[in-house]
CSV table of C-alpha atoms and ligand atoms in Angstrom, one decimal:
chain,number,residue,atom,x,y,z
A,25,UNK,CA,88.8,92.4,84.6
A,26,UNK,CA,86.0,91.3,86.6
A,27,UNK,CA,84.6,88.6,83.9
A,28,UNK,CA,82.7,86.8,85.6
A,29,UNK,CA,79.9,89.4,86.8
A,30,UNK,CA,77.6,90.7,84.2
A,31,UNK,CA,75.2,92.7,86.1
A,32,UNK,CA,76.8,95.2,89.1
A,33,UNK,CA,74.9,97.1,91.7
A,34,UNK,CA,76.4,100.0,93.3
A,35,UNK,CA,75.0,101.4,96.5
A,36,UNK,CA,75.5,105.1,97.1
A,37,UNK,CA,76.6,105.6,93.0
A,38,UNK,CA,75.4,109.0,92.8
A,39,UNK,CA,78.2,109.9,95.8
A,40,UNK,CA,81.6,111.4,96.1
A,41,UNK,CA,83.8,107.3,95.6
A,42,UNK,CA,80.3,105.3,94.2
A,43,UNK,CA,80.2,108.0,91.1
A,44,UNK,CA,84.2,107.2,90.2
A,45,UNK,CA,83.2,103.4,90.8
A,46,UNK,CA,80.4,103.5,88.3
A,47,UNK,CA,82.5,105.6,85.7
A,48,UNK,CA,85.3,103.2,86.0
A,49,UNK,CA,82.7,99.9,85.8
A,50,UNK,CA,81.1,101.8,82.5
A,51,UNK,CA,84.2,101.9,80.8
A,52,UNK,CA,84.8,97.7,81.2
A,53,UNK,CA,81.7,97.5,79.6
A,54,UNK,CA,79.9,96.4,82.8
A,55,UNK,CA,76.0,96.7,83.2
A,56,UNK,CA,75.6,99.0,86.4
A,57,UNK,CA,72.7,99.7,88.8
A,58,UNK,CA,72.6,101.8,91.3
A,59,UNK,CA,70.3,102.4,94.7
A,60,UNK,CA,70.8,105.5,96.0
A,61,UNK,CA,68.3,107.8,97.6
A,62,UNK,CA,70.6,110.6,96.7
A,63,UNK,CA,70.6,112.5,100.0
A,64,UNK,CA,74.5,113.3,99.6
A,65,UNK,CA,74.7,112.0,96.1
A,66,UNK,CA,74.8,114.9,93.2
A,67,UNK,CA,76.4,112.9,90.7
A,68,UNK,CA,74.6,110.0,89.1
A,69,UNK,CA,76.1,108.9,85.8
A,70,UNK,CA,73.1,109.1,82.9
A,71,UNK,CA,74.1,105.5,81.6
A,72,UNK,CA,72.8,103.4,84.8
A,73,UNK,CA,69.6,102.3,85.9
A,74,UNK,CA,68.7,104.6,89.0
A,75,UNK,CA,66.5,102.2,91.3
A,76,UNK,CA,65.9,106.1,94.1
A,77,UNK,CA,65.4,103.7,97.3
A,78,UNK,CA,66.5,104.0,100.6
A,79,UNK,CA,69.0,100.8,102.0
A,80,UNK,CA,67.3,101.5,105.7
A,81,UNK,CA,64.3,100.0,103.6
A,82,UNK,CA,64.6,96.0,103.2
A,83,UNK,CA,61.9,96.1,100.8
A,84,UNK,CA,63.7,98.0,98.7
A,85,UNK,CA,67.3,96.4,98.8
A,86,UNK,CA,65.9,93.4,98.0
A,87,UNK,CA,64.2,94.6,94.8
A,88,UNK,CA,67.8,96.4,93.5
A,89,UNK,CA,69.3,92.9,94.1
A,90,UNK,CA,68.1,91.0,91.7
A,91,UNK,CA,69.7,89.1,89.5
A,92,UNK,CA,73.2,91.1,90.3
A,93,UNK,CA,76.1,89.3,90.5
A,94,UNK,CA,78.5,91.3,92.2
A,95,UNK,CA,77.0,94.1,94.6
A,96,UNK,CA,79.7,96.9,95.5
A,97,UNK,CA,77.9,98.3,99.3
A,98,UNK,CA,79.0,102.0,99.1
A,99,UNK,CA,76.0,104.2,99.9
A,100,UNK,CA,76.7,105.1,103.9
A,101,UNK,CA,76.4,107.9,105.9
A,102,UNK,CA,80.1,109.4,105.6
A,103,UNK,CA,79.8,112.4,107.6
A,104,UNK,CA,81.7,111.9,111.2
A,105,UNK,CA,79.4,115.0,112.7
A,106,UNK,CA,76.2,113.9,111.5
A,107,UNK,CA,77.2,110.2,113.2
A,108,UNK,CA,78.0,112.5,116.8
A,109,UNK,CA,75.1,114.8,116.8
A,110,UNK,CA,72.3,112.1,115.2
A,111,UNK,CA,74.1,108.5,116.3
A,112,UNK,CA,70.6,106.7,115.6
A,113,UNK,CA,70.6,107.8,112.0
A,114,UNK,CA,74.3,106.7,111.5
A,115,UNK,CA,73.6,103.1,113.1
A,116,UNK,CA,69.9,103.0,111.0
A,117,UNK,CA,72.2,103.9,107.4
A,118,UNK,CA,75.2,102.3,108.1
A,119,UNK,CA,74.8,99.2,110.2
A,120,UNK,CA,71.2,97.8,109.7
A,121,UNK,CA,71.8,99.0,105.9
A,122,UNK,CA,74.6,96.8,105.4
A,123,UNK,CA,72.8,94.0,107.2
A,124,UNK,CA,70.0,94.6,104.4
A,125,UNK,CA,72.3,94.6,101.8
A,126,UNK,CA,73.9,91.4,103.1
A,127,UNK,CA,70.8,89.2,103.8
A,128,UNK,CA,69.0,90.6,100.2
A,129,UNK,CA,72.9,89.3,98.6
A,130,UNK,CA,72.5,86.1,99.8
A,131,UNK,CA,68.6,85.7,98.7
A,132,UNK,CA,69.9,86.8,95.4
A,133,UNK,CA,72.6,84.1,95.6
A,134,UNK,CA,75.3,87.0,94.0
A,135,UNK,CA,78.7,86.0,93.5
A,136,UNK,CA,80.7,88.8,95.6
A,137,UNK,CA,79.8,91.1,98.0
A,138,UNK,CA,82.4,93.9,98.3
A,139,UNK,CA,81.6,96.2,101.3
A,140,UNK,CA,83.2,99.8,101.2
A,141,UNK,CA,84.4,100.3,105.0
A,142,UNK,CA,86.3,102.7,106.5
A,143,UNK,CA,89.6,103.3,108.2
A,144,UNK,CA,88.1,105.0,111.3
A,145,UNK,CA,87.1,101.5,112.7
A,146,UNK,CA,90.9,101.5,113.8
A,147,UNK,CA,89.9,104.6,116.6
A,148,UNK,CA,93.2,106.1,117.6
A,149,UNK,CA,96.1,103.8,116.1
A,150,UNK,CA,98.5,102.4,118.5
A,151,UNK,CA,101.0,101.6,116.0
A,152,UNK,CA,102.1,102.9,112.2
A,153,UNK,CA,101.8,102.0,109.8
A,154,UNK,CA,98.4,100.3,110.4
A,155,UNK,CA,97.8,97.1,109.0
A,156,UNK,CA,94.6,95.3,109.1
A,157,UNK,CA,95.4,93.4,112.1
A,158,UNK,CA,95.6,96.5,114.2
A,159,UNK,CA,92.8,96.5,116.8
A,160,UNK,CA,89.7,98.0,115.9
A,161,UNK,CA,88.4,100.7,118.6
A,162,UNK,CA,86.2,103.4,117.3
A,163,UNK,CA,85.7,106.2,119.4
A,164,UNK,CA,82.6,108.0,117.0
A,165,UNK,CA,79.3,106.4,116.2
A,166,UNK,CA,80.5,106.7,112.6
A,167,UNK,CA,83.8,104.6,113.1
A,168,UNK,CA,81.3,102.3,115.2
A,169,UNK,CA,78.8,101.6,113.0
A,170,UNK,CA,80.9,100.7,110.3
A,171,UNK,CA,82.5,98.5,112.0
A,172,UNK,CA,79.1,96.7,112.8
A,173,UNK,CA,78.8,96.4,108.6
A,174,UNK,CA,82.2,94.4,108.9
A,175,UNK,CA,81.3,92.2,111.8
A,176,UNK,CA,77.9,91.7,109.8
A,177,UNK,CA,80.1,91.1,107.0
A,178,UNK,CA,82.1,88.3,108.3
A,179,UNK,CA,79.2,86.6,110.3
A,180,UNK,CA,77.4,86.5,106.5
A,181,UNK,CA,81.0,85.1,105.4
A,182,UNK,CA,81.2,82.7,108.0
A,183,UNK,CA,77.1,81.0,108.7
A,184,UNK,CA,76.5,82.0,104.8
A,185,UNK,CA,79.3,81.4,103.1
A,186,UNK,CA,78.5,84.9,101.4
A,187,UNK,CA,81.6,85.7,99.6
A,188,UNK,CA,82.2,88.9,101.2
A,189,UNK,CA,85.7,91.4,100.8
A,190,UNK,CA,85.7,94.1,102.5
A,191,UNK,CA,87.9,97.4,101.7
A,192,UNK,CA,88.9,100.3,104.8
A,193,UNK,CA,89.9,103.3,102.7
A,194,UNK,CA,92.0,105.7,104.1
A,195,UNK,CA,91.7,109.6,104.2
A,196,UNK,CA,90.3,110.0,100.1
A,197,UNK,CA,89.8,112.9,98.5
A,198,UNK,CA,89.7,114.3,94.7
A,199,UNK,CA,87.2,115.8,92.5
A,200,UNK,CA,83.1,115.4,93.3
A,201,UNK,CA,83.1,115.5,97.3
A,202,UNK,CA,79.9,117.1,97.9
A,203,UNK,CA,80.7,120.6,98.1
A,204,UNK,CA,78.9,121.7,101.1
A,205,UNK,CA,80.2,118.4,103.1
A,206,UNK,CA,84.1,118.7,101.9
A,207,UNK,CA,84.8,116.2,104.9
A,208,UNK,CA,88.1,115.4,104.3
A,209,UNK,CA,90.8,118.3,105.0
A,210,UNK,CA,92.1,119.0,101.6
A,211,UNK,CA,89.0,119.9,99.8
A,212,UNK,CA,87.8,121.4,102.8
A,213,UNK,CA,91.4,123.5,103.1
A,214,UNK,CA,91.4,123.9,99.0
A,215,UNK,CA,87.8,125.8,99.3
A,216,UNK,CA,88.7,128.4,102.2
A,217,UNK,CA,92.4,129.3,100.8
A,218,UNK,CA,90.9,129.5,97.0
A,219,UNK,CA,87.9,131.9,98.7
A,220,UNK,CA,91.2,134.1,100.3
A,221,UNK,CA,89.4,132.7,103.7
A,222,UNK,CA,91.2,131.5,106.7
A,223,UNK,CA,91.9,127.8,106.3
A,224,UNK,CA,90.0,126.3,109.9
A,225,UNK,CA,92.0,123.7,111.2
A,226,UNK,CA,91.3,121.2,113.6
A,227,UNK,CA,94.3,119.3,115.8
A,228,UNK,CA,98.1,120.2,116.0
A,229,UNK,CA,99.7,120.9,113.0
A,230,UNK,CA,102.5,118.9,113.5
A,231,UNK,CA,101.3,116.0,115.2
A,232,UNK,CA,98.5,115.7,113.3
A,233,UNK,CA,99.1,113.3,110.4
A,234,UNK,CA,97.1,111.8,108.0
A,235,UNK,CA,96.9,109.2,104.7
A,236,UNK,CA,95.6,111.1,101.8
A,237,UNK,CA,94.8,108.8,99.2
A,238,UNK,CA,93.4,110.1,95.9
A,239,UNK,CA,89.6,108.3,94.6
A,240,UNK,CA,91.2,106.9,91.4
A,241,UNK,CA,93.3,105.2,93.5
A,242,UNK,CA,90.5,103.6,95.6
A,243,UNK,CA,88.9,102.4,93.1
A,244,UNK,CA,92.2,100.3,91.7
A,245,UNK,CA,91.7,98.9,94.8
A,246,UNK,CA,88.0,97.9,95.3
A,247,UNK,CA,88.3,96.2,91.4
A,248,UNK,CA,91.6,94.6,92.4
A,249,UNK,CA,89.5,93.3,95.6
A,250,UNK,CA,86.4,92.4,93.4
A,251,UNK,CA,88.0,90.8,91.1
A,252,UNK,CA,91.0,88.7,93.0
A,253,UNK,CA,91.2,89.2,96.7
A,254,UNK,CA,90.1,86.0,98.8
A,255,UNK,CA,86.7,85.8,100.3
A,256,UNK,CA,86.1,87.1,103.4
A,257,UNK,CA,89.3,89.0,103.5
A,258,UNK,CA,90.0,92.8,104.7
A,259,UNK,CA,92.3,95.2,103.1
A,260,UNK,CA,93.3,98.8,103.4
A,261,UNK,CA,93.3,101.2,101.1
A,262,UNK,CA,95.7,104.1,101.1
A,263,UNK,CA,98.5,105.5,99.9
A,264,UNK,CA,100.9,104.2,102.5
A,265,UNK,CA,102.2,107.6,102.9
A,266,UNK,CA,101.8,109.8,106.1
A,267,UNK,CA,101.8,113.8,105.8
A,268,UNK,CA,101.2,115.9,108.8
A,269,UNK,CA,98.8,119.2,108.5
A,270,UNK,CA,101.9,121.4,108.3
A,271,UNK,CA,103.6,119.2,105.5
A,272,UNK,CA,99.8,119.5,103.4
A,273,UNK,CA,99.6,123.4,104.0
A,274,UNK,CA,102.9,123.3,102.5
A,275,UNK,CA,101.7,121.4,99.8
A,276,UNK,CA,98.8,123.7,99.0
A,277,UNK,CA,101.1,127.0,99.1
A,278,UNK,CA,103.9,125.7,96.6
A,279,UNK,CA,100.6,125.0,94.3
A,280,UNK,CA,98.1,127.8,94.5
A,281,UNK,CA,101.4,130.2,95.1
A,282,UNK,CA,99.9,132.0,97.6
A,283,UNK,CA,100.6,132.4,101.6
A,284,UNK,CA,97.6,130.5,102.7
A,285,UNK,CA,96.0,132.2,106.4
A,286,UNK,CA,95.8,129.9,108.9
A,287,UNK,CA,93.5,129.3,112.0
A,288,UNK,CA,94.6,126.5,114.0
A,289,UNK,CA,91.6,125.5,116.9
A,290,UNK,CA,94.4,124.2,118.9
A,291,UNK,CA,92.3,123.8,122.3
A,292,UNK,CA,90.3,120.7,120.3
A,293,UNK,CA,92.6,117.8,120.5
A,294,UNK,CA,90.8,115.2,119.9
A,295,UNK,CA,91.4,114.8,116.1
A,296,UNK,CA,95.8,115.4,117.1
A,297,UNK,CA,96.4,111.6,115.9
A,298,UNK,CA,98.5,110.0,113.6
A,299,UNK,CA,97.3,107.9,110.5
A,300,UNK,CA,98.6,105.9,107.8
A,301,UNK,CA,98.0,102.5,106.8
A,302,UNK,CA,100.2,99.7,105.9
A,303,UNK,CA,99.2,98.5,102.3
A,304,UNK,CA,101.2,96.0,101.5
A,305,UNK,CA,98.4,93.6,101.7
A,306,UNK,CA,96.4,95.4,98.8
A,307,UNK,CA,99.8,95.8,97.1
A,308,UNK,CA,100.5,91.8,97.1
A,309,UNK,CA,97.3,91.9,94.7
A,310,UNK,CA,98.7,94.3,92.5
A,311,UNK,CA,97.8,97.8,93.8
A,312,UNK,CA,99.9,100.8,93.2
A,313,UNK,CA,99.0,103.9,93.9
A,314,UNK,CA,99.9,106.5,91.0
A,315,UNK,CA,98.5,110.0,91.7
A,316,UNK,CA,101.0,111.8,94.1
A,317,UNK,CA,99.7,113.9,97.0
A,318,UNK,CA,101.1,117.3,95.2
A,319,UNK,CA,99.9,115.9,91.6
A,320,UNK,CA,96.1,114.7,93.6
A,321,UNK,CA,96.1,118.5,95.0
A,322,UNK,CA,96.8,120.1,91.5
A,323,UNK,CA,94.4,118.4,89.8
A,324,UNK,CA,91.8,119.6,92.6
A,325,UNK,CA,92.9,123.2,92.3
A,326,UNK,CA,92.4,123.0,88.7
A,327,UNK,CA,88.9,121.3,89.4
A,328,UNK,CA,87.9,123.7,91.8
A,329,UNK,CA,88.6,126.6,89.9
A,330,UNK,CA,88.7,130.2,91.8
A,331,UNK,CA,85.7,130.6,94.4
A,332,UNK,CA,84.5,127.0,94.6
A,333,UNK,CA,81.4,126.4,97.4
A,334,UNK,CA,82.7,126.8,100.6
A,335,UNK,CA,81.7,124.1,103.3
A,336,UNK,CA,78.9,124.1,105.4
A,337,UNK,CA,79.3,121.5,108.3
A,338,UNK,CA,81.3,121.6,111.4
A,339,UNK,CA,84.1,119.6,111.8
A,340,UNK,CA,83.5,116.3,114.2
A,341,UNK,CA,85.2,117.7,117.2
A,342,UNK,CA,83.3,120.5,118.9
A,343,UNK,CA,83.5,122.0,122.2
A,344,UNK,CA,80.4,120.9,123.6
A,345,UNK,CA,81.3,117.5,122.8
A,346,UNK,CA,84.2,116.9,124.2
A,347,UNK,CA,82.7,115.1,127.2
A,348,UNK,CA,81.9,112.7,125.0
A,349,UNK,CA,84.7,111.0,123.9
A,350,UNK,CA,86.4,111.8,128.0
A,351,UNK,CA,85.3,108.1,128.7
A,352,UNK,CA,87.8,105.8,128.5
A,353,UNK,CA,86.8,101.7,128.0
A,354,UNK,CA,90.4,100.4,128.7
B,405,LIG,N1,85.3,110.0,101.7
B,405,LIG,C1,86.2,109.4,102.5
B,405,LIG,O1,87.3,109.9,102.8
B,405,LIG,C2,85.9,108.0,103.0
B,405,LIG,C3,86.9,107.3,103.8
B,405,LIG,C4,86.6,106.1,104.2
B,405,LIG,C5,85.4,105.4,103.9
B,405,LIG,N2,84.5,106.1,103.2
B,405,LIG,C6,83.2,105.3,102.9
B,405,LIG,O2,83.0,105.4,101.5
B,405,LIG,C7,81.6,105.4,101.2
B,405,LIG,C8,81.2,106.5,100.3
B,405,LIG,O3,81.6,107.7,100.9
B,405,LIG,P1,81.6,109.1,100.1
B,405,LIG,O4,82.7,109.9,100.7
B,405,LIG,O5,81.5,108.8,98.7
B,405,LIG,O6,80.2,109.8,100.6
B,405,LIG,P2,79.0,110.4,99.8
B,405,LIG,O7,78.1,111.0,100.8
B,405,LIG,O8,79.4,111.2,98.7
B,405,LIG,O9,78.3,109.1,99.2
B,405,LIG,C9,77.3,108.3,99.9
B,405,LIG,C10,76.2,108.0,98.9
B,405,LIG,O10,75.3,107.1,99.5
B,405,LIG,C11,74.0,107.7,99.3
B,405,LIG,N3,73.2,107.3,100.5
B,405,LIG,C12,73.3,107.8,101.8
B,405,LIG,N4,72.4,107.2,102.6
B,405,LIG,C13,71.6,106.4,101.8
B,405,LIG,C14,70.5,105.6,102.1
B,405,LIG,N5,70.0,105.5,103.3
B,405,LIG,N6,70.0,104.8,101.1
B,405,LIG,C15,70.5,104.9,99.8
B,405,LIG,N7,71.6,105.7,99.5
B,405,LIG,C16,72.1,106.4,100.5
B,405,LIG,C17,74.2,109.2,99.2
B,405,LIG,O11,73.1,109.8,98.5
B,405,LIG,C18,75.5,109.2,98.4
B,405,LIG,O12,75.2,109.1,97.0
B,405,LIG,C19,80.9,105.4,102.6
B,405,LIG,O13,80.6,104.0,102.9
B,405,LIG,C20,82.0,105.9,103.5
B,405,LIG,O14,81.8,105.4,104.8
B,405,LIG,C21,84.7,107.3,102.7
């Protein structure tokens, strides 16, 4: 797999998904770098070259590009709330640094460019399961400026001829989230109910769906899309499954055995929206996805262990923001 690049640079390897990336391109044998400026990242493998650098800084990009032949864009600002409360940050990290990381690629003439999206440029799906033509509509500066990395992406594609895949992962979640950050529900959930604390949830229980799709999984994916997906193509990556709030509670009681306390913050709505992608495209390339939601939570219990961290951040949706996302552009 993925013969024909020798020298790989991962952006944001020290994160959460980057880290699992680098693991799994150690183990083909694969000579790794990494720029990160590890603001989020806690977990940078000791057998790559650390270039600490900052993709807001051009200067910078374009020195951890050299001579790389495949250059996996990871390093983002993740965090949803962080994207509300600071939106200029969010659009510095995540959309001018993929247009660094694009225009440094094609000076350094590499051979693919795969760029690590998100599935929140959909906004609020229309209709399930979600495949990749579905409309793209963020409604958070996060969803937003991702997107601007894809429309940066395609334009490179396009005037370039920058070989450019890009990947829209779904809801991912599995050991090495950053502890305090926990952004996606089930570690977040996980650390409360393994603490005895209330589990704070945001949405209706029922309503609220989601695609939970483990990190070993993701990275199946973005090799599968390095290594054989067509340039300047888009694909999601999920499990294909959709579980509502009430189903993963469920989940997380049959496991742990214990009656988990709920506090449901039922008067914000905004995050009440169903989710799950259609990934048959990813699967015509090969993909399946093998860790089970129940197996993916039992090997996080076991990870987590008794009293892990507890988060730290808020969850996107907050009262005082509400007025925010009111406006409507249709
Ligand atoms: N976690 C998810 O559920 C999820 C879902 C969809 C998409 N994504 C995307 O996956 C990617 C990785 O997310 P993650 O969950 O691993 O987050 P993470 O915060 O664990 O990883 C991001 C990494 O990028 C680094 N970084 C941040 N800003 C940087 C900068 N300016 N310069 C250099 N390095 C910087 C951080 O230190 C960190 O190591 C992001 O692009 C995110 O948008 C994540």
């Amino acid at each position: 797999m993925l013969d024909e690049y020798r020298k790989i640079l991962v952006t944001g390897g020290a994160g959460f998904i980057g880290s699992h990336l680098v693991d799994a391109l150690l183990s083909l044998g694969k000579e790794v770098v990494v720029l990160d400026n590890l603001s989020t990242g806690e977990n940078l493998s000791l057998r790559v070259k650390l270039m600490k650098g900052d993709i807001r800084d051009i200067g910078q990009v374009v020195e951890a590009t050299k001579d790389i032949d495949l250059v996996f864009h990871v390093a983002a600002n993740a965090n949803g709330t962080v994207s509300v409360n600071n939106p200029q940050f969010d659009f510095e990290t995540n959309a001018l640094g993929t247009f660094n990381l694009l225009d440094a690629a094609l000076q350094a003439k590499v051979k693919r460019f795969v760029y690590v999206s998100s599935a929140s440029v959909y906004g609020i799906p229309q209709h399930f399961p979600i495949g990749e033509e579905h409309p793209t509509k963020p409604f958070i500066p996060y969803g937003a400026s991702k997107l601007a990395g894809e429309i940066f992406c395609r334009a490179f594609f396009h005037t370039y001829k920058l070989p450019v895949v890009i990947g829209r992962p779904f809801c991912v979640y599995g050991p090495r989230e950053n502890p305090k950050l926990a952004l996606v529900e089930i570690s977040r959930y996980l650390r409360w109910h393994l603490n005895h604390k209330p589990i704070q949830i945001v949405g209706d229980l029922e309503r609220k769906t989601r695609d939970f799709v483990y990190v070993s999984d993701v990275i199946q994916g973005l090799l599968l899309i390095a290594d054989c997906a067509s340039v300047g193509e888009v694909f999601n990556l999920g499990s294909g499954e959709e579980i509502s709030i009430r189903g993963l509670i469920d989940i997380i009681s049959s496991i742990t055995g214990r009656q988990p306390i709920i506090n449901v913050i039922s008067d914000i709505t905004e995050d009440t929206y169903r989710l799950v992608g259609d990934i048959s495209k990813i699967k015509s390339l090969g993909y399946t996805p093998s860790i089970s939601l129940s197996d993916g939570v039992k090997h996080l219990v076991e990870e987590l262990g008794e009293h892990p961290q507890l988060p730290k951040g808020s969850t996107i949706f907050k009262r005082d923001q509400q007025m925010r996302f009111s406006i409507n552009f249709d």
